[in-house]
Amino acid sequence: MTDYIPFRDDRSAARPASPPESPPSGTLPPPGSPDILIARAVPPRPIAEVAARLGLDADRLLPFGHDKAKLPHDLTDGLAARPQGKLVLVTAITPTPAGEGKTTTTVGLGDGLNRLGHRAAICLREPSLGPCFGMKGGAAGGGRSQVIPMEDINLHFTGDFHAITSAHNLLSALIDNHLYWGNELDIDPERIAWKRVMDMNDRALRHLTVGQGGQGVMRRDGFDITAASEIMAILCLAADLADLQRRLGEILVARDRSGRPIRARDLGADGAMAVLLKQALAPNLVQTLEHNPAFVHGGPFANIAHGCNSVMATRAALSLADIVITEAGFGADLGAEKFFNIKCRQAGLSPSAVVVVATLRALKMHGGVAREALGEVDPEAVRRGARNLARHVDNLRTFGVPLLVAINQFDQDAPEEHETLRQACGELGVELVVSSHWRDGSAGSEALAERVAAMLEEEPAPALSFTYGDEARLEDKIRAIATRLYGAADISLDDGVRQRLEEYEALGYGHLPVCIAKTQYSFAAEPAMSGLAAGHVLPVRDTELAAGAGFVVALCGSIMRMPGMPRRPASLGIRLDPRGEVDGLS
Amino acid sequence: MTDYIPFRDDRSAARPASPPESPPSGTLPPPGSPDILIARAVPPRPIAEVAARLGLDADRLLPFGHDKAKLPHDLTDGLAARPQGKLVLVTAITPTPAGEGKTTTTVGLGDGLNRLGHRAAICLREPSLGPCFGMKGGAAGGGRSQVIPMEDINLHFTGDFHAITSAHNLLSALIDNHLYWGNELDIDPERIAWKRVMDMNDRALRHLTVGQGGQGVMRRDGFDITAASEIMAILCLAADLADLQRRLGEILVARDRSGRPIRARDLGADGAMAVLLKQALAPNLVQTLEHNPAFVHGGPFANIAHGCNSVMATRAALSLADIVITEAGFGADLGAEKFFNIKCRQAGLSPSAVVVVATLRALKMHGGVAREALGEVDPEAVRRGARNLARHVDNLRTFGVPLLVAINQFDQDAPEEHETLRQACGELGVELVVSSHWRDGSAGSEALAERVAAMLEEEPAPALSFTYGDEARLEDKIRAIATRLYGAADISLDDGVRQRLEEYEALGYGHLPVCIAKTQYSFAAEPAMSGLAAGHVLPVRDTELAAGAGFVVALCGSIMRMPGMPRRPASLGIRLDPRGEVDGLS
């Protein structure tokens, strides 16, 4: 197992190995150039211009610089009554180190639809700052399908992650402060479930002892990375400010000594946390390289949380655009499942189409090819790898939403490999579209955009089928996902875990959806069982109640919530050049 | 000793005890109304309008919303060659819980000068977020002399504190990561001087053990509040981006096992930290209630750091305005001393005048009156308390800059108390101006503004005298401050401390100024020795090298770097009202 499990699983697509060089000023560098060079060669248009394409008046925006803005609450409140556009989900096959490019395809498809004259917007997650300095770079698409300003988006952006960090740690401080001043609520220091967070890859903070030196009650604690905070999930699922404050109050932080739950509102923390998050809840608007509107808002982990951008941004986009393209983290087994069963269920969203992204490189890796040999033409490996795609296609069909497969094309792709895959898709009865947006921007995604637009014209809109009903037992909800989507024979859980699930039900949380936390590299709980695990038993190791976010987490396998940095962190190559420009961030 | 030592010492001035009520819409509430009601009754003008008064084109600003902006680096770089305005320092007597109102007077004086037709700007420090939810409210002036938008300024503002937190903790993470991967630099884990920071009042984080559970090297560590970070001091003293990156590299983070210093640049951390701080280094522009320009940038602790706003903002303001009013933390013994001996020395600033702020209430407390009895007329107590003022006046004269005394007038002030103070000032040979800006805004500070403007017309500009020369021994620099300004007979330090000072000299840091960390409540190191301590011996308990900030800290007495929260934290009263407005923040 590596030391670091990325929470954004699609960053490495199209990432070049060679360092960027200075671009010819004012011209777009040739296709295949490093992402950063392409991004820098395109000056962002004023965000007011981008907003105007959505019919928004610049005066109503909250600007952050000239190329970023938030949609303030009075604006989004006013949008609620508008007719809603159609929603398209971009998901992917099981991730491999070769990448599939969900973000890149989301951007490319959005640009392609705009090129065809549709009013389309995209909705992405915000990248986390920590990993930029640790393992790898940011997350803003790739090639000619990127969102800009790339550096801002990858660094502090509009401060949302910082606000979440502050709100989370305020609650933590209030817990220890309560202990210090006599513990009126009789909180059991051994049963505090609320840790602290930091937007940093810092393994030394995973396990620590706070309250030492006579400064309060000494107890074990730890830091997670901010993207793993329940507050991130809350921000992404809240319908509005009032719902945000209510959800924050619901957070279950501890048990008292007789086992009763202590919530954030019992500590009087919900109001101040909501105040800290007020601005962060407002959706962020930026643009693609082709100056089309892009909402980039919220970035919850895709394992212990639901891995989708915010409901606020998705809804605002649907009120302003005719077609909205969004993505969900990891492969379809995790990301799309949670998108449907958690996000769509909670927010009442009805997606009209699904695009499943694959690359030939990733399919070949699923077909058993080593990373070093991916450059060789190998249609047979593509065919073998297509079995992973087939599983995801079968799974996605259970939701009842029309779908197609998009190949995120690279320069090395061989026509015969495409042909093999086209045959495999034909056997599956699913349409395949090869799309070269990474290389060519919207000129390369026109075909994909045309096919998606055609799917959206079909009426009536499909009725969404969930994997389980609200009323099912929590244990059965987990079982339904495992058996219907992971190909598992059953789940296993010990009495303690079962007891906790029953306790959540007794507390009135039985209606919540479940959020499976497991490896993204396999349908099973073990990364090594990649590809086509079937007939296995999914071990539910532990469970957590995210009462504010509104789901029950089922922990299957080990989940990293605080990444570490490698021996040579990415930060080593990052600095200001003599002109004060950022060098080395990618 | 209280659990909490405020790093901004002038917040409580004019703070009302009663909760705010809704103001009559569109009209300014009557004088003496709660700060928040006054602040909310004045809609900010577009920041572009405020900038235009400084001759700045809106297109060159980096907007944050419609009422806040940063001056980007290309803009400030271009200002350097301009003629410089005149700089006025606002400082104060020894602080008491009754407050003196340095910030309020800085705002009032700036507004008064603008009212008289001068092009004046003010420079303030940024408030810290943590204390807003702990002990008391924000720091944006009071009454009709405030800066707005008050809520934004007190919360995330333009993200500067968050950027400092990130940069600081990146360096911390890189240290532990270096230990984890084999400790090539042979860092002695027992001699790591770089802790972690959070912008939060959280006593449980003061002392902790990191790296537990086999996650790296287990060692003792702790968190300070962000305002106490050396990076905050660096941001405030850096001349430009290149100087920022250079200073970050100089930070001394640890010793290796043979005692050699390990700097941030040895860990390759300086570049990534500079990138994280690039935007934060750009000065923030907001406005006063009277829509005059206010730079609010940087907020270093006034005890373990130098307690002044940023050099970048001060210089930008001096290039854009004819008169710039700024303040320094705590009383003149700490704030003004460091303003002159550290900030002016490093930045080559030459202030033209000093205003010493006092209130009758604070003078009466120095004269022995209990807080409950401050409402009673007591000229004799004022006369006794004036001895504290006299000491500060004498001290300030040693810097060679002309000065006057400003009384920050309150409604309860009695004319005979003013008269007593006027006599005392007459005996001191210093002018006294009574100013009612807190009650009346610029209409109340006209007289003060006239007198300050008259002082500035005198030519030639005074030559600034420092308390010690660069070439003096570090120990002698501390002694000079103690004997010349604190009235101490001498300093005491044990061999270990003396050895460390000699070691700093041997490392080439002997030319640095010293930064005294001691209580703000006394000229001595003990808060209880308030008022007029004299002939005492100042104990130098320990010393620290802030090589990036460029000063040597002399620790005298106990200094709190991570505040705690009281039994009933301020956060309890803060929440979003049903309209989504912030309620309870003050």
Coordinates of C-alpha atoms in Angstrom, one line a residue, chain A residues 3 58-66 68 129 133 151-152 155-157 159 162-167 169-174 176-177 180-182 184 196-217 220-221 223 241-242 244-245 267-279 564-569 571-583 585, chain B residues 3 58-66 68 129 133 151-152 155-157 159 162-167 169-174 176-177 180-182 184 196-217 220-221 223 241-242 244-245 267-279 564-569 571-583 585:
Chain A
D3 CA 1.6 6.0 2.0
A58 CA -21.9 41.5 -12.7
D59 CA -23.2 43.7 -9.9
R60 CA -24.8 40.7 -8.3
L61 CA -21.6 38.7 -8.1
L62 CA -19.1 38.7 -5.3
P63 CA -15.8 39.1 -7.2
F64 CA -12.5 37.5 -6.1
G65 CA -10.0 39.2 -8.3
H66 CA -11.1 39.7 -11.9
K68 CA -13.2 34.4 -9.9
L129 CA -4.3 22.6 -1.1
F133 CA 2.8 20.4 -1.9
E151 CA -2.9 28.5 -9.8
D152 CA -5.6 30.3 -7.8
L155 CA -4.0 27.3 -3.9
H156 CA -6.3 29.3 -1.6
F157 CA -9.0 29.9 -4.3
G159 CA -11.0 30.5 0.9
H162 CA -9.9 27.5 5.0
A163 CA -13.4 28.4 6.2
I164 CA -14.1 24.7 6.6
T165 CA -10.9 24.2 8.5
S166 CA -11.8 27.1 10.9
A167 CA -15.3 25.9 11.5
N169 CA -11.5 23.3 14.6
L170 CA -13.7 25.8 16.4
L171 CA -15.9 22.9 17.3
S172 CA -12.9 20.9 18.4
A173 CA -11.7 23.8 20.6
L174 CA -15.2 24.1 22.1
D176 CA -11.8 20.7 24.9
N177 CA -12.8 24.0 26.4
Y180 CA -11.5 22.2 30.8
W181 CA -14.2 24.2 32.4
G182 CA -15.8 21.3 34.3
E184 CA -21.1 20.1 32.5
R196 CA -9.2 18.3 14.2
V197 CA -8.4 19.1 10.6
M198 CA -5.7 20.8 8.5
D199 CA -5.4 21.2 4.7
M200 CA -2.0 19.7 4.7
N201 CA -0.3 16.3 4.0
D202 CA 1.1 15.8 7.5
R203 CA 1.4 12.3 8.8
A204 CA 2.9 13.4 12.1
L205 CA -0.5 14.8 13.1
R206 CA -2.4 11.6 12.5
H207 CA -2.2 10.5 16.1
L208 CA -1.4 12.8 18.9
T209 CA -2.1 13.6 22.5
V210 CA -3.6 17.0 23.3
G211 CA -4.2 18.8 26.6
Q212 CA -0.7 18.1 27.9
G213 CA 1.2 20.2 30.4
G214 CA -1.8 20.7 32.6
Q215 CA -3.6 22.6 29.8
G216 CA -7.0 20.9 30.0
V217 CA -7.9 17.3 29.8
R220 CA -5.8 11.1 22.4
D221 CA -6.7 13.0 19.3
F223 CA -5.8 15.5 12.5
L241 CA -27.8 28.8 4.8
A242 CA -30.6 27.7 7.2
L244 CA -26.3 24.5 6.7
Q245 CA -26.8 25.8 10.3
L267 CA -22.1 22.9 22.8
G268 CA -23.7 26.0 21.2
A269 CA -21.3 25.7 18.3
D270 CA -23.6 25.6 15.3
G271 CA -24.2 29.3 15.0
A272 CA -20.6 30.4 15.1
M273 CA -19.7 27.6 12.7
A274 CA -22.4 28.7 10.3
V275 CA -21.1 32.3 10.5
L276 CA -17.7 31.0 9.6
L277 CA -19.1 29.1 6.6
K278 CA -21.5 31.6 5.3
Q279 CA -19.4 32.9 2.5
G564 CA 1.7 11.9 4.2
M565 CA 4.3 13.4 1.9
P566 CA 6.8 11.4 -0.1
R567 CA 10.6 11.5 0.4
R568 CA 10.8 14.3 -2.2
P569 CA 7.7 16.4 -1.7
S571 CA 7.0 21.5 -2.6
L572 CA 10.7 21.2 -3.3
G573 CA 10.1 22.3 -6.9
I574 CA 7.8 25.2 -6.2
R575 CA 9.0 28.7 -5.8
L576 CA 8.6 32.3 -7.0
D577 CA 10.8 33.2 -9.9
P578 CA 12.7 36.5 -10.1
R579 CA 9.6 38.2 -11.6
G580 CA 7.5 37.0 -8.7
E581 CA 5.7 34.4 -10.8
V582 CA 4.8 31.0 -9.4
D583 CA 7.2 28.3 -10.7
L585 CA 3.1 24.3 -9.4
Chain B
D3 CA -6.0 32.8 30.9
A58 CA -10.0 50.2 -10.2
D59 CA -8.7 48.0 -13.0
R60 CA -5.4 47.7 -11.2
L61 CA -6.9 46.5 -8.0
L62 CA -7.6 42.9 -7.0
P63 CA -11.2 43.0 -5.7
F64 CA -12.5 40.9 -2.8
G65 CA -16.2 41.6 -3.0
H66 CA -17.2 45.1 -3.8
K68 CA -12.4 45.2 -0.2
L129 CA -10.1 35.3 13.8
F133 CA -15.0 33.4 19.1
E151 CA -17.8 41.5 9.8
D152 CA -15.6 40.6 6.9
L155 CA -13.6 37.0 9.9
H156 CA -11.8 35.6 6.9
F157 CA -11.2 39.1 5.3
G159 CA -7.5 35.2 3.6
H162 CA -5.2 31.5 6.5
A163 CA -2.3 31.8 4.1
I164 CA 0.1 32.4 6.9
T165 CA -1.3 29.4 8.8
S166 CA -0.8 27.3 5.6
A167 CA 2.8 28.4 5.0
N169 CA 2.3 24.4 8.8
L170 CA 3.8 23.4 5.5
L171 CA 7.2 24.0 7.0
S172 CA 6.2 22.0 10.1
A173 CA 5.0 19.2 8.0
L174 CA 8.3 19.2 6.0
D176 CA 8.4 15.9 10.4
N177 CA 8.5 14.5 6.9
Y180 CA 10.3 10.3 8.8
W181 CA 12.3 9.7 5.6
G182 CA 15.6 9.1 7.4
E184 CA 19.4 13.2 6.1
R196 CA 2.6 24.6 14.4
V197 CA -0.1 27.3 14.3
M198 CA -3.8 27.7 14.1
D199 CA -6.0 30.9 14.1
M200 CA -8.0 29.7 17.1
N201 CA -8.1 30.0 20.9
D202 CA -7.4 26.4 21.7
R203 CA -5.5 25.7 24.9
A204 CA -5.6 21.9 24.4
L205 CA -3.2 22.4 21.5
R206 CA -0.5 24.2 23.6
H207 CA 1.4 21.1 24.4
L208 CA 1.0 17.9 22.5
T209 CA 2.9 14.9 21.3
V210 CA 3.0 14.3 17.5
G211 CA 4.1 11.3 15.5
Q212 CA 2.3 8.8 17.6
G213 CA 1.1 5.4 16.4
G214 CA 4.2 4.7 14.4
Q215 CA 3.5 7.6 12.1
G216 CA 7.0 9.2 12.1
V217 CA 9.2 10.3 14.9
R220 CA 6.8 17.0 21.8
D221 CA 5.3 19.9 19.9
F223 CA 0.4 25.0 18.5
L241 CA 8.2 39.3 -2.8
A242 CA 11.9 38.6 -3.3
L244 CA 9.7 37.6 1.5
Q245 CA 11.2 34.5 -0.1
L267 CA 14.5 21.8 3.8
G268 CA 13.7 23.5 0.5
A269 CA 10.6 25.0 2.1
D270 CA 11.1 28.7 1.3
G271 CA 9.8 28.6 -2.3
A272 CA 6.5 26.8 -1.6
M273 CA 5.9 29.0 1.4
A274 CA 6.5 32.1 -0.6
V275 CA 4.0 30.9 -3.2
L276 CA 1.4 30.3 -0.5
L277 CA 2.0 33.9 0.8
K278 CA 2.3 35.7 -2.5
Q279 CA -1.3 37.1 -2.5
G564 CA -7.7 29.7 25.7
M565 CA -11.4 30.3 25.7
P566 CA -13.4 31.4 28.8
R567 CA -16.1 29.3 30.4
R568 CA -18.7 31.0 28.2
P569 CA -17.0 31.6 24.8
S571 CA -19.1 31.9 20.0
L572 CA -22.2 31.0 22.0
G573 CA -23.8 34.2 21.1
I574 CA -22.9 34.2 17.4
R575 CA -25.2 32.7 14.8
L576 CA -27.1 33.4 11.5
D577 CA -30.5 34.9 11.9
P578 CA -33.4 33.7 9.9
R579 CA -32.5 36.1 7.1
G580 CA -29.0 34.6 7.0
E581 CA -27.4 37.7 8.6
V582 CA -24.6 37.4 11.1
D583 CA -25.9 37.9 14.6
L585 CA -20.4 39.2 16.2

